[in-house]
Amino acid sequence: MLSNSLIELDRAHLVHPVASWRGHEKAGVRMLTAAKGATVTDAEGRTLIDGFAGLWCVNAGYGQESVIEAATKQLRELPYATGYFGLGSEPPIRLAARLADHAPGDLDHVYFTLGGSDAVDSTVRFARYYWNARGLPQKDQFLSLEQGYHGSSTVGAGLTALPVFHAGFGLPMDWQHKIPSHYTYRNPVGSDPAAIIAASVAQLRAKVEEVGGAGRVAAFYAEPIQGSGGVLVPPPGWMKAMREVCTELDILFVADEVITGFGRTGPMFACSDEGIVPDMLTCAKGLTSGYVPMGAVFLSDRMYQTIADHAGAAAIGHGFTYSAHPVSAAVGLAVLDLYEGGLLENGRRMGARLQAGLAGLADHPLVGDVRGRGMLAAVELVTDKAAKTPLPAAAMPSQRIFDRAWANGLVIRAFGNGVLGYAPPLCCTEAEIDAIVERTRLTLDQTLEDPEVRAALR
């Protein structure tokens, strides 16, 4: 059982991420105490299927002994080594080389970070340095998508296009601009893939002109699937079309694979689905399966050589104390062994089962849309399927749906607009995938009885 003293210590001292501080003080912490495979255990002794892999990150599942052993061995031998002063250690060198082998095209150069947010920040610095090196410092405007997520650091949160990350923070900055999302279910041009792609291409070109033309735009950022925006899946060919526009206009194309990387959608990197080779690619989360902090930026050979040639013998002034941390890299290597050793293949099989199972919920009175790819999915709830009316705010969908799912033994992401997000560990069994679907249906049935939902349905 969770002691009252821990609850009070949490209230008094621990600041939780993306939380209502007063709301959290009132509710108190809901604490996890153990985890194994695809399940977590709370302080009440309840075991739940983690349908969200922590924060879309525990791709390999909990308690993988080979990963624990790798971290323990590295901690004993060399717990820290700086990458400054020309120093280094074996794990990050080997990890960079193996990652480069998996990365699309010529993304051969890897800069390690602590996570996704500082990976995105690093891409902004690299992009600015690159254009300065090419004698084009005026290319200083950055574009991203509405409903996109690119971290919550000062710079990344401005590229992010979710209101909660802007309100009160003075964001976005005046050099950060957005174009509409491809959001197929609610796209003004309808659901035809060709029309959505054409609209996005036109919107990108129009925004480039609006901010001063291609000669002013440094980079365009896109997630292969928009995660925190509600698991928004673009039509096939969308990423490729946007990449082609950026190539034509000499704008850097940055693929944010912090969520989609490492088997989440099937392949090691989601860019592989369309043969996309971005100029930079960010990743984190599944890189270490969330066991320890680590992220990475992949740089194309063209970018790397341009920056290196420009700097010559001078240092390139970007670095973190914990970049290329040997323990994180040792964990990354062990997790990569699991992906290569059959975990990606299991994720593909279970992903197909998850998508089919959730699609079977489409007949439920509240289900307006089911979407996803691989082990990444969403169910969007509505009170009117024809009008696509979202759940009423009075139904408090984020809190109530999360609580219901939790009581039913399932952890999911419940977005404020009535979207349910899924990102289970790739190690899930068929029985666990089926239980995710069954417990979701139970949660939907309970939500159907919510008084505010019933009133909206009437």
PDB file of N, CA and C in Angstrom, residues 169 285 325 389:
ATOM      1  N   PHE A 169       3.822  31.014 -21.754  1.00  0.00           N
ATOM      2  CA  PHE A 169       5.262  30.875 -21.975  1.00  0.00           C
ATOM      3  C   PHE A 169       5.816  31.837 -23.029  1.00  0.00           C
ATOM      4  N   LYS A 285      13.117   7.945 -26.758  1.00  0.00           N
ATOM      5  CA  LYS A 285      12.163   6.954 -26.258  1.00  0.00           C
ATOM      6  C   LYS A 285      12.602   5.508 -26.479  1.00  0.00           C
ATOM      7  N   HIS A 325      26.542   9.293 -23.236  1.00  0.00           N
ATOM      8  CA  HIS A 325      26.778   8.695 -21.918  1.00  0.00           C
ATOM      9  C   HIS A 325      26.985   7.187 -22.066  1.00  0.00           C
ATOM     10  N   THR A 389     -19.183  15.107 -33.831  1.00  0.00           N
ATOM     11  CA  THR A 389     -19.223  15.977 -32.656  1.00  0.00           C
ATOM     12  C   THR A 389     -18.371  15.397 -31.528  1.00  0.00           C
TER      13      THR A 389
END
